[in-house]
PDB file of C-alpha atoms and ligand atoms in Angstrom:
ATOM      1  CA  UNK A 212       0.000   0.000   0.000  1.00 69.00           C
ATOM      2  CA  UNK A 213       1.337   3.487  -0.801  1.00 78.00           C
ATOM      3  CA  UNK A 214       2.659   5.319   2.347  1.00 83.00           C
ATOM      4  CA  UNK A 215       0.147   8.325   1.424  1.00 81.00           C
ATOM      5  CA  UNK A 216      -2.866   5.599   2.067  1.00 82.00           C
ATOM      6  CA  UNK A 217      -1.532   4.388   5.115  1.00 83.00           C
ATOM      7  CA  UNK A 218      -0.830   7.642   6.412  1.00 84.00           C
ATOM      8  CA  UNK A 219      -4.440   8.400   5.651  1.00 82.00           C
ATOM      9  CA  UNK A 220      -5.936   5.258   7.288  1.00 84.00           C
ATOM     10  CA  UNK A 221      -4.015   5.743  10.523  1.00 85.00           C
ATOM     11  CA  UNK A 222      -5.018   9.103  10.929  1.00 84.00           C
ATOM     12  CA  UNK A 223      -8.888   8.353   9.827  1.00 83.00           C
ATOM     13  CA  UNK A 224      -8.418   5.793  12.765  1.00 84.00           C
ATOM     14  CA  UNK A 225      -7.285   8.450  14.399  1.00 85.00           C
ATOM     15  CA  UNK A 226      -9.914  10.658  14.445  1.00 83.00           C
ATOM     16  CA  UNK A 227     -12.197   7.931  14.826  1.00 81.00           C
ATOM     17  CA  UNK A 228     -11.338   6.767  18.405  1.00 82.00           C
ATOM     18  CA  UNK A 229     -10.945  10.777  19.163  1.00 81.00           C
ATOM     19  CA  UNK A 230     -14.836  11.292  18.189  1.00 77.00           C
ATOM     20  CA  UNK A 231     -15.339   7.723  19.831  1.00 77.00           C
ATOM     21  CA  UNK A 232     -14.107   8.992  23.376  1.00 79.00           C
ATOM     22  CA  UNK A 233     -15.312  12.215  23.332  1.00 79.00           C
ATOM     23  CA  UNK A 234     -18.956  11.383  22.193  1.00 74.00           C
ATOM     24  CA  UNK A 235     -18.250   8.832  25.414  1.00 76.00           C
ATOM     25  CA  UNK A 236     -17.398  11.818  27.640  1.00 78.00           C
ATOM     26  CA  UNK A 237     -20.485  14.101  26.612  1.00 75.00           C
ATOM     27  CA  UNK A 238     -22.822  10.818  27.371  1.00 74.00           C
ATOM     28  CA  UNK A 239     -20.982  10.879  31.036  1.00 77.00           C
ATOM     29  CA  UNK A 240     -21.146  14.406  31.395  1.00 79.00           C
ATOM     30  CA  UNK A 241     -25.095  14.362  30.692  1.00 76.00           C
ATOM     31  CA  UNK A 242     -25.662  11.224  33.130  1.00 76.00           C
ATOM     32  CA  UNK A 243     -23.999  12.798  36.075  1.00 81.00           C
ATOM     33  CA  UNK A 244     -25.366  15.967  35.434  1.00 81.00           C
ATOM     34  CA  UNK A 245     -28.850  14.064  35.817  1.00 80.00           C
ATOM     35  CA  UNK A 246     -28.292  12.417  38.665  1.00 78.00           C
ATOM     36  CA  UNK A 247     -26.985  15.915  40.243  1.00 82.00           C
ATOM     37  CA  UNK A 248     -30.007  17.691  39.336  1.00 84.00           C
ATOM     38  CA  UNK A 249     -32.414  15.029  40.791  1.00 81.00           C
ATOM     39  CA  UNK A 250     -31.992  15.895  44.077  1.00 83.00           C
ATOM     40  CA  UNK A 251     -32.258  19.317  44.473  1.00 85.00           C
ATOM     41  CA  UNK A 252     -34.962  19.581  41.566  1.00 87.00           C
ATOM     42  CA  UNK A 253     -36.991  16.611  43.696  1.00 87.00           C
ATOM     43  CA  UNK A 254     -37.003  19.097  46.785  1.00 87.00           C
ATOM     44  CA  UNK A 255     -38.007  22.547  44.438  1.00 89.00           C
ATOM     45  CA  UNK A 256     -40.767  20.272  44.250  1.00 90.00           C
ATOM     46  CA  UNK A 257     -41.907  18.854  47.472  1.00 90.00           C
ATOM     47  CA  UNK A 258     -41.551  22.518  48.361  1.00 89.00           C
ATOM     48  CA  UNK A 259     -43.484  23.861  45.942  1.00 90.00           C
ATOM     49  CA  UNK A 260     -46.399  21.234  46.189  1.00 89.00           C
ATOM     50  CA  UNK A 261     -46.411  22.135  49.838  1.00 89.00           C
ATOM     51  CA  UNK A 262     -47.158  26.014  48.964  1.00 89.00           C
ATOM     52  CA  UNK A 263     -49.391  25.418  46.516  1.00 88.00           C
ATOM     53  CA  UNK A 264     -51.498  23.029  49.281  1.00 87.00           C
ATOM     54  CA  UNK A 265     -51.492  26.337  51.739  1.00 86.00           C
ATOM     55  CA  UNK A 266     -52.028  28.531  49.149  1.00 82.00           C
ATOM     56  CA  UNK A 267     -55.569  30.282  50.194  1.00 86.00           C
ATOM     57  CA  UNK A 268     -54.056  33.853  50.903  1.00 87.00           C
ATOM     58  CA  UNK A 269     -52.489  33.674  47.463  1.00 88.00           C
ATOM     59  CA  UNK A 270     -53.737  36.102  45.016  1.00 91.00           C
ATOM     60  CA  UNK A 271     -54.500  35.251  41.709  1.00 90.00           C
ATOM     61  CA  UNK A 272     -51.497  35.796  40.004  1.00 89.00           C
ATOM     62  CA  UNK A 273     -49.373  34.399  42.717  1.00 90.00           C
ATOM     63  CA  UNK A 274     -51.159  31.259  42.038  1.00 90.00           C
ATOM     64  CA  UNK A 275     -50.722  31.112  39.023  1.00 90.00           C
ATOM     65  CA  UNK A 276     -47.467  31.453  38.907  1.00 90.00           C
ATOM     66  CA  UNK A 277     -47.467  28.952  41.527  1.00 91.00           C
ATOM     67  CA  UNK A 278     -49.386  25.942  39.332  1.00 90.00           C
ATOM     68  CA  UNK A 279     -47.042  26.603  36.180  1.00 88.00           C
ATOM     69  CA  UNK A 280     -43.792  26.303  38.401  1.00 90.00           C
ATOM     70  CA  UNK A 281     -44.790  23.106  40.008  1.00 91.00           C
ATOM     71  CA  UNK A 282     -46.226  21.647  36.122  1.00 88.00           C
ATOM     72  CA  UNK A 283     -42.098  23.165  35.176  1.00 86.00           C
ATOM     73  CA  UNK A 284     -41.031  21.484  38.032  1.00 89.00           C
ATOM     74  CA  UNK A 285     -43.020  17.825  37.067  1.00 88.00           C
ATOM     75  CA  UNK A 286     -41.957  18.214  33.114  1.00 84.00           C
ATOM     76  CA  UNK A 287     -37.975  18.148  34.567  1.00 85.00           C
ATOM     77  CA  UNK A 288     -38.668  15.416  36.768  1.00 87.00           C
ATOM     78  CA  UNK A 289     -40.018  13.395  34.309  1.00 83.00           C
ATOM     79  CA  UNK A 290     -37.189  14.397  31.754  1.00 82.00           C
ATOM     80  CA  UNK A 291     -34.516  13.651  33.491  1.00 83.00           C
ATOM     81  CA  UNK A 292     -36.175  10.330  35.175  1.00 82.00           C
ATOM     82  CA  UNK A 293     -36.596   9.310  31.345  1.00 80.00           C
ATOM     83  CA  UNK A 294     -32.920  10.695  30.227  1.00 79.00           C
ATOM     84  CA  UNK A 295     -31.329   8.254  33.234  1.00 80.00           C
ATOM     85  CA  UNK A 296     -33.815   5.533  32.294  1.00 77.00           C
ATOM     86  CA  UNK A 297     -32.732   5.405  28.483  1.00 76.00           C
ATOM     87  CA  UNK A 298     -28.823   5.887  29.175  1.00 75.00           C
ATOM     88  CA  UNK A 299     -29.830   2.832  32.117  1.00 73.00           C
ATOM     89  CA  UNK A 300     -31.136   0.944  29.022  1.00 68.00           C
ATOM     90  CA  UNK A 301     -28.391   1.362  27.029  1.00 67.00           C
ATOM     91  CA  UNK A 302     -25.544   0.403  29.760  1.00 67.00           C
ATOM     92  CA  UNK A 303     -27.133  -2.546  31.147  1.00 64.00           C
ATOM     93  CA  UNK A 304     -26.650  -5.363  29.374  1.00 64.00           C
ATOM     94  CA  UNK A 305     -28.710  -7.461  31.236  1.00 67.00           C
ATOM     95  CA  UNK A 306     -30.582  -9.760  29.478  1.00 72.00           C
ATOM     96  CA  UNK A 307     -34.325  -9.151  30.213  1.00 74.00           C
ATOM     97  CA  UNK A 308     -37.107 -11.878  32.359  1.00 82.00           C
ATOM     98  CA  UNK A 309     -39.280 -12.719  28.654  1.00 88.00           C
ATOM     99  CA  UNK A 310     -42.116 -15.136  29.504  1.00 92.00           C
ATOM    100  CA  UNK A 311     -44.572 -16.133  26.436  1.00 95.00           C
ATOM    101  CA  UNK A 312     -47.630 -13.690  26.197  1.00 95.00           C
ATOM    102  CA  UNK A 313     -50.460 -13.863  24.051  1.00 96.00           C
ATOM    103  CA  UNK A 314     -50.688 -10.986  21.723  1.00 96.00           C
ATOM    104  CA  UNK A 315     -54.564 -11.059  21.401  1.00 96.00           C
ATOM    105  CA  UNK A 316     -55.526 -11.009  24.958  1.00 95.00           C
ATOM    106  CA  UNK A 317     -52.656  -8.662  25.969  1.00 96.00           C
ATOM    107  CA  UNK A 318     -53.914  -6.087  23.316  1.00 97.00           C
ATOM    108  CA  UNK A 319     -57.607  -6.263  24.243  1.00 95.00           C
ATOM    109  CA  UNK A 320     -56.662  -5.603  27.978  1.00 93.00           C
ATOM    110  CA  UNK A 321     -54.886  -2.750  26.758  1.00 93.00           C
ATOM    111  CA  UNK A 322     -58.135  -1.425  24.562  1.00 94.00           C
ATOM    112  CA  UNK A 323     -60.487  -1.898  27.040  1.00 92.00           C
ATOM    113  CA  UNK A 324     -57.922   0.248  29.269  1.00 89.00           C
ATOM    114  CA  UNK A 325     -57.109   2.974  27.124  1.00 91.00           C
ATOM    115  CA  UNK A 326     -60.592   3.132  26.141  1.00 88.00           C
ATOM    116  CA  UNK A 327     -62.069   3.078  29.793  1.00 85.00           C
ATOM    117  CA  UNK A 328     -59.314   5.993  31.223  1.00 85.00           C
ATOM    118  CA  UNK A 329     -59.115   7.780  28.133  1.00 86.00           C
ATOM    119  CA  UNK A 330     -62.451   7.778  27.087  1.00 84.00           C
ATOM    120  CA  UNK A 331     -61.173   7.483  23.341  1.00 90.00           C
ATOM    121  CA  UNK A 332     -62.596   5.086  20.548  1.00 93.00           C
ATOM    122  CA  UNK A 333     -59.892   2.311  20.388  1.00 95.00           C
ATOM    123  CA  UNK A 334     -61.104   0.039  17.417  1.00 96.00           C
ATOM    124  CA  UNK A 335     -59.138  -3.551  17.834  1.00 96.00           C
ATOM    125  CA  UNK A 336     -59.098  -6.035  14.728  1.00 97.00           C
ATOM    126  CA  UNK A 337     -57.105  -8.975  15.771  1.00 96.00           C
ATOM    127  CA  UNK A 338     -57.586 -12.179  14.348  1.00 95.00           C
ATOM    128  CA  UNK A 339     -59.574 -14.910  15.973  1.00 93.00           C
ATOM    129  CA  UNK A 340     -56.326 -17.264  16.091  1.00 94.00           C
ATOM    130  CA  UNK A 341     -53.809 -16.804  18.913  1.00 95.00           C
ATOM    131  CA  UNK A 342     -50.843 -15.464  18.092  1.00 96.00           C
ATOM    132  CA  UNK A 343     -47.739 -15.498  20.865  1.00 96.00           C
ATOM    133  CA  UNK A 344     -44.422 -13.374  21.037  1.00 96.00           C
ATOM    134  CA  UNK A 345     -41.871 -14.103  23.933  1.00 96.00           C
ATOM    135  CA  UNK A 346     -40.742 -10.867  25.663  1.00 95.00           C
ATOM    136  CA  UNK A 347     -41.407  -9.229  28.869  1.00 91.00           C
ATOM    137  CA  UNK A 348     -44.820  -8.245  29.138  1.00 92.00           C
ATOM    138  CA  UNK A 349     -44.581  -5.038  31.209  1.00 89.00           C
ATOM    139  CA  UNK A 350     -42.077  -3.593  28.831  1.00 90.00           C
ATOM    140  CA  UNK A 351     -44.036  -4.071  25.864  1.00 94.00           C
ATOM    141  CA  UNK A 352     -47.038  -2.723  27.720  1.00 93.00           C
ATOM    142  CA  UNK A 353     -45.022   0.488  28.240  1.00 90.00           C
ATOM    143  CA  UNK A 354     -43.971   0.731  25.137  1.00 94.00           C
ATOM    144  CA  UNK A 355     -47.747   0.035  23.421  1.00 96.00           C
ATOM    145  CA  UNK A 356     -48.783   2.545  25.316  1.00 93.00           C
ATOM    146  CA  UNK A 357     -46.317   5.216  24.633  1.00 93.00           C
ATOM    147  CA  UNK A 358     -47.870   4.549  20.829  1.00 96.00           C
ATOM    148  CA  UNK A 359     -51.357   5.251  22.165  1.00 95.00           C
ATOM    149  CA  UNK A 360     -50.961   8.306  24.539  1.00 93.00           C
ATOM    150  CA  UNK A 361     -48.605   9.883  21.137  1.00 93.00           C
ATOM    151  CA  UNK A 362     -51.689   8.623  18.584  1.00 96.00           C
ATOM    152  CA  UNK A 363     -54.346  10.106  21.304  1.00 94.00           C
ATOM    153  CA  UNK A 364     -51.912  13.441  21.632  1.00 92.00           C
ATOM    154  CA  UNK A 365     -51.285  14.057  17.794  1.00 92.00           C
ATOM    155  CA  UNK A 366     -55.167  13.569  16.553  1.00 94.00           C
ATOM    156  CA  UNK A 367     -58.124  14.789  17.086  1.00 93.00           C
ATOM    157  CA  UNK A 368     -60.256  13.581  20.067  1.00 93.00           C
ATOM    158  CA  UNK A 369     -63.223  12.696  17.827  1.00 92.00           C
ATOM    159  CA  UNK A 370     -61.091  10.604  16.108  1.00 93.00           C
ATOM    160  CA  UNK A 371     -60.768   6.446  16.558  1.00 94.00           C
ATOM    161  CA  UNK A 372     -57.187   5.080  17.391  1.00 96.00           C
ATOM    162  CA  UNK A 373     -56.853   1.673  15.733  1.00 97.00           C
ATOM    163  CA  UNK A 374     -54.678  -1.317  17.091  1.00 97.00           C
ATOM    164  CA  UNK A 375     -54.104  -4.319  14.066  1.00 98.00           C
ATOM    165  CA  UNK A 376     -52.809  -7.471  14.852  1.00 97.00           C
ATOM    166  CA  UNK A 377     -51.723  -9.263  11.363  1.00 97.00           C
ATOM    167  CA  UNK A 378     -48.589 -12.420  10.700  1.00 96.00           C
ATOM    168  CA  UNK A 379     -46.410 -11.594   8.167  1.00 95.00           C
ATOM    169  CA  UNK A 380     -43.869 -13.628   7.539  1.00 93.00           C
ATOM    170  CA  UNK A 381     -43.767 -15.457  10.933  1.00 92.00           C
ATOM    171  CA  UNK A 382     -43.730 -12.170  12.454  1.00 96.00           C
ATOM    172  CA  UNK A 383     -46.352 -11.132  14.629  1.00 97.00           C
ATOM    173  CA  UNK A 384     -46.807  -7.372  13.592  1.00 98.00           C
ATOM    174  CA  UNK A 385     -48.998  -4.648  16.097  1.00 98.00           C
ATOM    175  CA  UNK A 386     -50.033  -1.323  13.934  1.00 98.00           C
ATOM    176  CA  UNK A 387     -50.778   1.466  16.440  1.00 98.00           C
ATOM    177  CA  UNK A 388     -52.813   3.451  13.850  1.00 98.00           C
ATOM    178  CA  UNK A 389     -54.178   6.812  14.507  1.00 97.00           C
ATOM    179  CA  UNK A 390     -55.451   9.722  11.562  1.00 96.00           C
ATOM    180  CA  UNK A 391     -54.144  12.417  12.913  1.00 95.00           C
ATOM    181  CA  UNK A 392     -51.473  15.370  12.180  1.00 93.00           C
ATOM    182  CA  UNK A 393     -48.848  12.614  10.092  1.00 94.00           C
ATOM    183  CA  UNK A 394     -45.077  13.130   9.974  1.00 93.00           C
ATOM    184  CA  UNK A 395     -43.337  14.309   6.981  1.00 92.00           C
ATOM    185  CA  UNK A 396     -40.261  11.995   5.347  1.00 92.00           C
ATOM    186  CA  UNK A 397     -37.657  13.629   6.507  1.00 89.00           C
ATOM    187  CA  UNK A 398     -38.614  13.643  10.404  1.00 89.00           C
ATOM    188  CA  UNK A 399     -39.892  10.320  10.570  1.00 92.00           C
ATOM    189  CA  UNK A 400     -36.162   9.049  10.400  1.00 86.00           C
ATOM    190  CA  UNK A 401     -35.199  11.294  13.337  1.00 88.00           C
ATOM    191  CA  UNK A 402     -38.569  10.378  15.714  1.00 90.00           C
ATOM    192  CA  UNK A 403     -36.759   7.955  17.238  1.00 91.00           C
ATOM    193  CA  UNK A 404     -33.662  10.062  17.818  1.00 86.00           C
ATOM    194  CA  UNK A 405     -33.338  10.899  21.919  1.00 78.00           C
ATOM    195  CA  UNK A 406     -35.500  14.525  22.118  1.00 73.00           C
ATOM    196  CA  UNK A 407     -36.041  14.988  18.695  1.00 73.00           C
ATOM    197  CA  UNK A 408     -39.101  16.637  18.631  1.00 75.00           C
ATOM    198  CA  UNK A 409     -40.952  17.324  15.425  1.00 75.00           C
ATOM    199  CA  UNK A 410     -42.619  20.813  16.594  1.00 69.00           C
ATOM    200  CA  UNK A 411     -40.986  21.604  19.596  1.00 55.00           C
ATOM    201  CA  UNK A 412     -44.193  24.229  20.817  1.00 47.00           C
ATOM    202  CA  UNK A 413     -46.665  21.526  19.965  1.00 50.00           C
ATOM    203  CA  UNK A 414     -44.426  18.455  21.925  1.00 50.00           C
ATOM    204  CA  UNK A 415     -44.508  21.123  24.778  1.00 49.00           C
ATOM    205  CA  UNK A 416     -48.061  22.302  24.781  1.00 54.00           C
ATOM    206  CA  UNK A 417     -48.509  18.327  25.120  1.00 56.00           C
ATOM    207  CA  UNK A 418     -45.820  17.756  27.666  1.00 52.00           C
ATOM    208  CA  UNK A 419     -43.467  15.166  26.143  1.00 66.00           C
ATOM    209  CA  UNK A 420     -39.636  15.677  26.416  1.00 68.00           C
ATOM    210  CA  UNK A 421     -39.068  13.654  22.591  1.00 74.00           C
ATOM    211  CA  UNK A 422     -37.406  10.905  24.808  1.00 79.00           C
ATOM    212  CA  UNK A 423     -40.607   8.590  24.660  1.00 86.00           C
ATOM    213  CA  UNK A 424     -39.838   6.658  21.636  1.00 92.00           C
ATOM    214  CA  UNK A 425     -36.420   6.539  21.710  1.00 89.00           C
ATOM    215  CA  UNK A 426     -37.000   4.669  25.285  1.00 88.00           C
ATOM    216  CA  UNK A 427     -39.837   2.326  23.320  1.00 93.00           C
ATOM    217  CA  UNK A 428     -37.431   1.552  20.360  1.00 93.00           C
ATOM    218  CA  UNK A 429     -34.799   0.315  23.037  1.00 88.00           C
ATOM    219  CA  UNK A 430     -37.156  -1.827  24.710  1.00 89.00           C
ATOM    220  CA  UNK A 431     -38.464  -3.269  22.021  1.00 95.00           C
ATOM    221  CA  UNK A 432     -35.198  -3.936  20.271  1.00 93.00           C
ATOM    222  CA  UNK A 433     -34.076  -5.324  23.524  1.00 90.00           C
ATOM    223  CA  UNK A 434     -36.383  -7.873  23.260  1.00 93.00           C
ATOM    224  CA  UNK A 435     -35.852  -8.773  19.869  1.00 94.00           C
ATOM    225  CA  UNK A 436     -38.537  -6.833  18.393  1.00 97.00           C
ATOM    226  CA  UNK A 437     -38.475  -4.248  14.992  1.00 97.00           C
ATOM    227  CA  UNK A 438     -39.956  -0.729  14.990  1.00 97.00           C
ATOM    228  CA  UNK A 439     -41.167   1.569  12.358  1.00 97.00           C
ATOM    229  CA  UNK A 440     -43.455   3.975  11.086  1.00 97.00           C
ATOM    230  CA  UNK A 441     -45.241   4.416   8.031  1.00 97.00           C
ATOM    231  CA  UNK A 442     -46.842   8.446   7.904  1.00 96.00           C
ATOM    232  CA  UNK A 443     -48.262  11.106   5.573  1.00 94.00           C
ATOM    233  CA  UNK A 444     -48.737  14.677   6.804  1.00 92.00           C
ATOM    234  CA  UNK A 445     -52.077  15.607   7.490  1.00 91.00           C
ATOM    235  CA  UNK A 446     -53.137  12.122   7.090  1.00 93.00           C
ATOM    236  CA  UNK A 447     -51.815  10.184  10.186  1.00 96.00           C
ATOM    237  CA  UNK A 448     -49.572   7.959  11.477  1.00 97.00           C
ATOM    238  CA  UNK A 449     -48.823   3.876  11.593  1.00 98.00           C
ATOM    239  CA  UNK A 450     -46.420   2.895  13.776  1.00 98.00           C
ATOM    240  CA  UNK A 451     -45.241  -0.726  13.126  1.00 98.00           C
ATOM    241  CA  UNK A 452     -43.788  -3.055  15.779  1.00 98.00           C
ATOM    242  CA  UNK A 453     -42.541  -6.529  14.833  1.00 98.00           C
ATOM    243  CA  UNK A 454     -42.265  -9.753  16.775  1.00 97.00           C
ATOM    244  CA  UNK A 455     -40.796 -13.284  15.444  1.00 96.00           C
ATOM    245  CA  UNK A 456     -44.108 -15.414  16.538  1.00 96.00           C
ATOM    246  CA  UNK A 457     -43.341 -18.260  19.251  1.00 92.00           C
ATOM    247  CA  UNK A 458     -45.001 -22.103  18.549  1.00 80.00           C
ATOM    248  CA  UNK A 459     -46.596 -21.145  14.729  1.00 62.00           C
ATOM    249  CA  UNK A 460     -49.524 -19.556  14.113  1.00 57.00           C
ATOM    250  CA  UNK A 461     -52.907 -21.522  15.496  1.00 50.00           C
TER     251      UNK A 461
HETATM  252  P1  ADP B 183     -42.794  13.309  22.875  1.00 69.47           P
HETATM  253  O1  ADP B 183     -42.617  12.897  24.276  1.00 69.47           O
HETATM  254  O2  ADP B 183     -42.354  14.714  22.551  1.00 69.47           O
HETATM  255  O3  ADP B 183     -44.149  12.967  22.307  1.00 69.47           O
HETATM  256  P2  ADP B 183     -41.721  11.077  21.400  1.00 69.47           P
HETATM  257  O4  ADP B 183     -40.336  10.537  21.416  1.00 69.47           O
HETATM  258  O5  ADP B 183     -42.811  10.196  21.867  1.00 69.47           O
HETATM  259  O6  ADP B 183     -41.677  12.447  22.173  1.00 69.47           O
HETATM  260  O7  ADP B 183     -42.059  11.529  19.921  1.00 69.47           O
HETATM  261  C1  ADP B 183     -41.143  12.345  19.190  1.00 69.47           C
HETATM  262  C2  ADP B 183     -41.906  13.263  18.248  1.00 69.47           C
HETATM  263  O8  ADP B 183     -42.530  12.474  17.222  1.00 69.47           O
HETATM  264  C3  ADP B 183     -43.050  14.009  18.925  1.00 69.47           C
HETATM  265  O9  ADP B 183     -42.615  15.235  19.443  1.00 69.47           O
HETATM  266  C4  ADP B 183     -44.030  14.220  17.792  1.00 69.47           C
HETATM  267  O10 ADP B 183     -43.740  15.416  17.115  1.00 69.47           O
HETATM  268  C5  ADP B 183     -43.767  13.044  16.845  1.00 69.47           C
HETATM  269  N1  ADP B 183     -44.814  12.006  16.969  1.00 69.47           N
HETATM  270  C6  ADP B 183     -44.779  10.881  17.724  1.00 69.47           C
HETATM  271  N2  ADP B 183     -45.895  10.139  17.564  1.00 69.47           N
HETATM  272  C7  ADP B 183     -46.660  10.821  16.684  1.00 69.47           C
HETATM  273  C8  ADP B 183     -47.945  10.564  16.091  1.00 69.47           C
HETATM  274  N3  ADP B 183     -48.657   9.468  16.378  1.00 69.47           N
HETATM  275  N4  ADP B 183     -48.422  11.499  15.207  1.00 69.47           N
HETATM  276  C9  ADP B 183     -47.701  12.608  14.894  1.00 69.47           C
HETATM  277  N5  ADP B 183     -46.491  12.893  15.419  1.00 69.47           N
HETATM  278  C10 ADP B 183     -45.965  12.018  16.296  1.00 69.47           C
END
């Protein structure tokens, strides 16, 4: 090999390993910065919930002011619990408890639930055959509904979510389908991106951090699982998760 070449391949190394460590050291810099800001943030809180309980000689404004402070105050909690929970998720290597579930009666539970607490039309077409998955069931419950709070947050209330339960393949495949706002091309390949947010006033009007599916996309790849999504703007949203199916399709 011409010395040119090899001078250009060790120093491509080079920079690789550079970029390597120091993408390493931002990642540490962020996690300890989360765990430091837990604490105190935790106690803003507890104070703050406490004023707000004895708040009667408040006026108006002060109240006011009061309520959006604590809702700041709950919005970093819940950030920074799900920013330690994904970098948890990607450290620990621990292999996760799967047990075999059954898809059907797992997502009618979930229905009936969503549909109950939510008071939103969740249509369910799953077919009459069982169809089972091995993985652990509370994860994928998390992660299913993740899909339905974001289908329930980007359409309209009067609108039906739809869950579809289909084999393709030997795969058991779960569409959490909703007809709401749709995402264009080019964002749906950054959704699941850690706090990529499409619109960042409309995430915050609706409270979400963009960590959500980046957190469901581990889990689900975690246990073996695919994700996608399949959108048009003003149309709505699919989003695809894959399963190899366990003991054929009955
Ligand atoms: P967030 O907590 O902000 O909802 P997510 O990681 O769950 O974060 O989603 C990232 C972004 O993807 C959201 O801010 C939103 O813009 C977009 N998104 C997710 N689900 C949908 C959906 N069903 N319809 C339209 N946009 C969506």
């Amino acid at each position: 090999m011409p010395t040119e070449i090899k001078t250009l391949a060790r120093n491509w190394n080079r920079i690789l390993t550079k970029f390597s460590e120091t993408r390493e050291q931002q990642r540490q810099l962020a996690n300890d910065l989360a765990h430091e800001l837990r604490t105190p943030l935790s106690m803003i809180y507890g104070f703050l919930q406490r004023t707000q309980q004895r708040s009667d000689n408040l006026n108006r404004f002060q109240k006011e002011s009061l309520d959006m402070a604590v809702e700041e105050a709950e919005r970093m909690i819940e950030l920074l619990q799900n920013w330690l929970e994904l970098t948890r998720s990607q450290e620990n290597a621990m292999p996760l408890p799967m047990e075999i579930v059954s898809l059907n009666k797992l997502l009618k539970e979930m229905a009936q639930m969503t549909q109950k607490f939510e008071q939103r039309l969740i249509l369910l077409e799953i077919p009459s055959s069982e169809i089972c998955i091995e993985v652990e069931p509370n994860q994928l419950m998390q992660a299913l509904n993740h899909l339905l709070e974001n289908a329930m947050q980007y359409s309209n209330p009067s609108q039906p979510i739809k869950i579809k339960l289909t084999v393709v393949d030997n795969m058991a495949v779960v569409e959490v389908i909703d007809r709401g706002c749709g995402i264009s091309i080019s964002e749906q390949a950054r959704i699941f991106d850690p706090f990529y947010r499409v619109d960042t006033s409309r995430a915050r009007e609706t409270g979400g951090a963009g960590l959500g599916l980046s957190l469901v996309k581990r889990s689900v790849e975690k246990m073996g699982g695919k994700i996608s999504v399949r959108s048009e703007l003003g149309q709505g949203s699919t989003f695809i998760l894959k399963f190899p199916i366990v003991g054929g399709h009955r």
